[in-house]
Tab-separated table of C-alpha atoms and ligand atoms in Angstrom:
chain	number	residue	atom	x	y	z
A	46	MET	CA	132.533	175.960	106.010
A	47	SER	CA	131.352	172.875	107.726
A	48	GLY	CA	130.616	174.272	111.262
A	49	THR	CA	127.670	176.532	112.164
A	50	PHE	CA	128.076	180.227	112.618
A	51	LEU	CA	125.622	182.137	114.732
A	52	SER	CA	125.784	185.763	115.728
A	53	PHE	CA	124.091	187.856	118.399
A	54	GLU	CA	123.209	191.612	117.847
A	55	GLY	CA	121.405	194.217	119.640
A	56	GLY	CA	121.679	197.669	121.196
A	57	GLU	CA	123.299	198.525	124.506
A	58	ALA	CA	122.236	196.588	127.524
A	59	ALA	CA	119.939	194.332	125.566
A	60	GLY	CA	121.268	191.240	127.344
A	61	LYS	CA	122.930	189.900	124.170
A	62	SER	CA	126.163	188.760	125.791
A	63	VAL	CA	124.328	187.012	128.601
A	64	GLN	CA	122.178	185.130	125.948
A	65	ALA	CA	125.211	184.275	123.836
A	66	ALA	CA	126.993	182.799	126.878
A	67	ARG	CA	123.781	180.940	127.976
A	68	LEU	CA	123.569	179.323	124.475
A	69	ALA	CA	127.235	178.420	124.496
A	70	GLU	CA	126.779	176.700	127.796
A	71	SER	CA	123.661	174.754	126.785
A	72	LEU	CA	125.321	173.535	123.546
A	73	ASP	CA	128.503	172.710	125.346
A	74	GLY	CA	126.536	170.823	127.948
A	75	ARG	CA	124.969	168.679	125.283
A	76	GLY	CA	128.367	167.706	123.914
A	77	ARG	CA	128.769	170.175	121.043
A	78	GLU	CA	132.085	171.888	120.484
A	79	VAL	CA	131.472	175.736	120.769
A	80	VAL	CA	133.633	178.725	120.327
A	81	LEU	CA	132.154	181.874	122.114
A	82	THR	CA	133.804	184.982	120.836
A	83	ARG	CA	133.033	188.702	120.906
A	84	GLU	CA	133.615	191.885	118.897
A	85	PRO	CA	135.403	194.042	118.854
A	86	GLY	CA	138.014	191.682	120.122
A	87	GLY	CA	138.564	187.891	120.037
A	88	THR	CA	142.301	188.108	119.394
A	89	PRO	CA	145.064	190.057	121.357
A	90	PHE	CA	145.447	192.492	118.426
A	91	ALA	CA	141.698	193.120	118.062
A	92	GLU	CA	141.426	193.628	121.902
A	93	ARG	CA	143.919	196.445	121.582
A	94	ILE	CA	141.829	198.002	118.791
A	95	ARG	CA	138.819	197.629	121.024
A	96	ASP	CA	140.465	199.717	123.777
A	97	VAL	CA	140.972	202.687	121.389
A	98	LEU	CA	137.418	202.355	119.869
A	99	LEU	CA	135.721	202.174	123.159
A	100	HIS	CA	137.867	203.799	125.725
A	101	ALA	CA	140.190	206.460	124.229
A	102	ARG	CA	138.247	209.415	125.139
A	103	GLU	CA	140.863	211.827	123.893
A	104	VAL	CA	140.461	210.562	120.210
A	105	ASP	CA	137.440	212.029	118.489
A	106	LEU	CA	136.913	209.270	115.941
A	107	ALA	CA	134.960	209.897	112.721
A	108	PRO	CA	132.397	207.212	111.940
A	109	GLU	CA	134.372	206.077	108.950
A	110	ALA	CA	137.485	205.760	111.061
A	111	GLN	CA	135.502	203.702	113.655
A	112	ALA	CA	134.159	201.451	110.871
A	113	LEU	CA	137.616	200.905	109.464
A	114	LEU	CA	139.034	200.081	112.897
A	115	PHE	CA	136.101	197.650	113.702
A	116	SER	CA	136.659	196.114	110.386
A	117	ALA	CA	140.308	195.634	110.809
A	118	ALA	CA	139.675	193.868	114.134
A	119	ARG	CA	137.039	191.820	112.426
A	120	ALA	CA	139.352	190.670	109.518
A	121	GLN	CA	141.949	189.468	112.057
A	122	HIS	CA	139.273	187.801	114.211
A	123	THR	CA	137.641	186.151	111.189
A	124	ARG	CA	140.939	184.776	109.769
A	125	ASP	CA	142.432	183.709	113.148
A	126	VAL	CA	139.456	182.452	115.106
A	127	ILE	CA	136.235	182.098	113.260
A	128	ARG	CA	137.200	180.411	110.011
A	129	PRO	CA	139.532	177.863	111.635
A	130	ALA	CA	136.781	176.848	114.195
A	131	LEU	CA	134.220	176.531	111.428
A	132	ALA	CA	136.732	174.485	109.318
A	133	GLU	CA	136.900	172.058	112.326
A	134	GLY	CA	133.149	171.756	112.303
A	135	LYS	CA	132.624	173.766	115.534
A	136	ILE	CA	129.646	176.086	116.405
A	137	VAL	CA	130.940	179.630	116.491
A	138	ILE	CA	128.775	182.135	118.531
A	139	ALA	CA	129.823	185.702	117.797
A	140	ASP	CA	128.740	188.294	120.274
A	141	ARG	CA	128.424	191.021	117.506
A	142	TYR	CA	129.562	190.744	113.928
A	143	PHE	CA	129.387	193.050	110.938
A	144	ASP	CA	125.671	193.949	111.484
A	145	SER	CA	126.885	196.042	114.386
A	146	THR	CA	128.876	198.190	111.931
A	147	LEU	CA	125.958	198.623	109.696
A	148	ALA	CA	123.695	199.569	112.711
A	149	TYR	CA	126.092	201.783	114.671
A	150	GLN	CA	128.368	203.460	112.227
A	151	GLY	CA	125.753	203.360	109.326
A	152	TYR	CA	122.373	203.832	110.661
A	153	GLY	CA	123.435	205.304	114.098
A	154	LEU	CA	126.191	207.700	112.940
A	155	GLY	CA	125.447	208.225	109.151
A	156	ALA	CA	128.400	206.469	107.478
A	157	ASP	CA	127.592	205.328	103.913
A	158	LEU	CA	125.873	201.870	104.072
A	159	ASP	CA	126.956	200.746	100.580
A	160	GLY	CA	130.556	201.834	101.484
A	161	LEU	CA	130.227	199.743	104.760
A	162	ARG	CA	129.036	196.748	102.992
A	163	ALA	CA	131.856	196.950	100.486
A	164	MET	CA	134.384	197.338	103.294
A	165	THR	CA	132.953	194.378	105.264
A	166	ARG	CA	133.234	192.304	102.114
A	167	PHE	CA	136.797	193.260	101.709
A	168	ALA	CA	137.466	192.484	105.459
A	169	VAL	CA	135.817	189.113	105.769
A	170	GLY	CA	134.964	187.885	102.281
A	171	ALA	CA	131.599	186.198	101.822
A	172	LEU	CA	131.357	184.850	105.436
A	173	VAL	CA	127.725	185.458	106.787
A	174	PRO	CA	126.254	183.966	109.917
A	175	GLN	CA	123.695	181.346	109.405
A	176	ARG	CA	121.502	182.775	112.008
A	177	THR	CA	121.756	186.207	113.612
A	178	PHE	CA	119.760	186.645	116.842
A	179	LEU	CA	118.745	190.256	117.191
A	180	ILE	CA	117.808	191.012	120.930
A	181	ASP	CA	115.464	193.863	120.658
A	182	VAL	CA	114.518	196.122	123.601
A	183	PRO	CA	112.735	199.457	123.458
A	184	VAL	CA	115.105	202.466	123.933
A	185	ALA	CA	113.508	203.446	127.285
A	186	VAL	CA	114.628	200.055	128.569
A	187	THR	CA	118.134	200.571	127.240
A	188	LEU	CA	118.464	203.874	128.920
A	189	SER	CA	117.187	202.737	132.206
A	190	ARG	CA	119.526	199.567	132.143
A	191	LEU	CA	122.503	201.749	131.223
A	192	GLY	CA	121.546	204.267	134.090
A	193	ALA	CA	121.566	201.422	136.556
A	194	ARG	CA	125.068	200.375	135.480
A	195	SER	CA	126.729	203.754	135.024
A	196	GLY	CA	128.191	204.340	138.390
A	197	THR	CA	130.912	201.772	138.242
A	198	ALA	CA	131.757	201.590	134.496
A	199	ARG	CA	134.723	202.998	132.568
A	200	TRP	CA	134.102	205.710	130.030
A	201	ASP	CA	132.690	204.198	126.825
A	202	ARG	CA	132.264	205.863	123.462
A	203	PHE	CA	128.856	204.085	122.819
A	204	HIS	CA	127.390	204.464	126.412
A	205	GLY	CA	125.592	207.748	126.872
A	206	ASP	CA	122.212	209.234	127.188
A	207	ASP	CA	121.716	210.060	123.465
A	208	ARG	CA	118.276	208.758	122.909
A	209	ALA	CA	118.140	209.736	119.284
A	210	PHE	CA	121.246	207.747	118.480
A	211	TYR	CA	119.910	204.612	120.296
A	212	GLU	CA	116.647	205.006	118.416
A	213	ARG	CA	118.481	205.157	115.032
A	214	VAL	CA	120.534	202.070	115.908
A	215	ARG	CA	117.509	200.027	116.968
A	216	GLU	CA	115.582	201.156	113.833
A	217	GLY	CA	118.612	200.175	111.749
A	218	TYR	CA	118.819	196.815	113.265
A	219	LEU	CA	115.033	196.241	112.666
A	220	ARG	CA	115.559	197.217	108.967
A	221	LEU	CA	118.454	194.897	108.538
A	222	ALA	CA	116.314	192.119	109.971
A	223	ALA	CA	113.262	192.836	107.732
A	224	ALA	CA	115.624	192.859	104.729
A	225	GLU	CA	117.000	189.288	105.528
A	226	PRO	CA	114.229	187.371	107.223
A	227	GLY	CA	115.755	183.987	106.553
A	228	ARG	CA	118.909	184.889	108.547
A	229	PHE	CA	117.574	187.221	111.372
A	230	VAL	CA	115.569	186.114	114.233
A	231	VAL	CA	114.198	189.116	116.111
A	232	VAL	CA	113.844	188.166	119.853
A	233	ASP	CA	111.948	190.326	122.365
A	234	GLY	CA	114.580	191.068	124.928
A	235	ASP	CA	112.268	192.903	127.413
A	236	ARG	CA	111.336	189.678	129.305
A	237	LEU	CA	112.816	187.324	131.779
A	238	GLU	CA	116.267	186.119	130.849
A	239	GLU	CA	115.007	182.593	131.086
A	240	ALA	CA	112.280	183.141	128.621
A	241	VAL	CA	114.547	184.757	126.045
A	242	ALA	CA	117.092	182.019	126.429
A	243	ALA	CA	114.432	179.266	125.907
A	244	ASP	CA	113.322	181.009	122.631
A	245	ILE	CA	116.813	181.083	121.369
A	246	ARG	CA	117.577	177.554	122.410
A	247	ARG	CA	114.439	176.178	120.521
A	248	GLN	CA	115.500	178.001	117.299
A	249	VAL	CA	119.163	176.748	117.385
A	250	ASP	CA	117.964	173.092	118.274
A	251	GLN	CA	115.828	173.221	115.137
A	252	LEU	CA	118.586	174.694	113.083
A	253	LEU	CA	121.086	171.992	114.207
A	254	GLY	CA	118.521	169.160	114.039
A	255	LEU	CA	118.879	168.480	117.962
A	256	PRO	CA	116.096	166.847	119.723
A	257	ALA	CA	114.075	169.171	122.010
B	1492	TYD	P1	130.772	196.080	124.448
B	1492	TYD	O1	131.323	196.539	125.661
B	1492	TYD	O2	131.208	194.700	123.864
B	1492	TYD	O3	129.286	196.249	124.468
B	1492	TYD	P2	128.112	195.262	124.200
B	1492	TYD	O4	127.860	194.523	125.396
B	1492	TYD	O5	127.002	196.371	123.929
B	1492	TYD	O6	128.455	194.540	122.922
B	1492	TYD	O7	131.059	197.134	123.400
B	1492	TYD	C1	131.025	196.996	122.075
B	1492	TYD	C2	130.572	198.496	121.618
B	1492	TYD	O8	131.043	198.727	120.287
B	1492	TYD	C3	129.037	198.627	121.639
B	1492	TYD	O9	128.780	199.873	122.118
B	1492	TYD	C4	128.725	198.595	120.043
B	1492	TYD	C5	129.977	199.166	119.403
B	1492	TYD	N1	130.280	198.576	118.163
B	1492	TYD	C6	130.158	199.332	116.964
B	1492	TYD	O10	129.797	200.612	117.124
B	1492	TYD	N2	130.433	198.940	115.773
B	1492	TYD	C7	130.856	197.504	115.598
B	1492	TYD	O11	131.076	197.033	114.465
B	1492	TYD	C8	130.976	196.807	116.745
B	1492	TYD	C9	131.430	195.346	116.678
B	1492	TYD	C10	130.652	197.262	117.998
């Protein structure tokens, strides 16, 4: 791998996707080749899996089945998009990667964590992001942001008002971050978008050896 692999993680409505896009724009504006991609998705096949996972209300998916589907999409996305871009020396910014499965299906829904790790290894091999930005917000903020959006949105399996689930996901992410402090950067997402973006940009500039 000669490029740079960055991922963004966090609970619902943490502002992760906005921050991933802002970072991509900032690096692109400074002449770096960037591939911004999202999970579940990133390839036409994976987008179809995404639709079942998120929007098929009639299918009551077990956590293990969810994890296998997320991993199938991830295997395809990794082989078709992420690895080729890294091999070309690009910066890949993934809006969610395997930590989402550990946090949501593992900590959030109780699927076996060791099993999930083994499955991830099977799906993507040894590929691990060099930095993972965990955009952390309190669950009260998550719920109020989701409430504000709920009128217009399509039904979504992971958007509801289950506070305990969101608490477990958040706690899970913080544990993952504590276990790998060299990879994870925990960013306080309960601030102005601009302040969060500046923090992330500083960290990435340092990682890439870019002038401030
Ligand atoms: P998305 O609309 O992309 O939401 P977000 O902006 O929060 O990323 O939906 C992705 C949803 O899928 C999100 O609710 C988290 C969930 N998810 C998992 O449960 N496990 C996974 O492995 C991944 C990648 C996502």
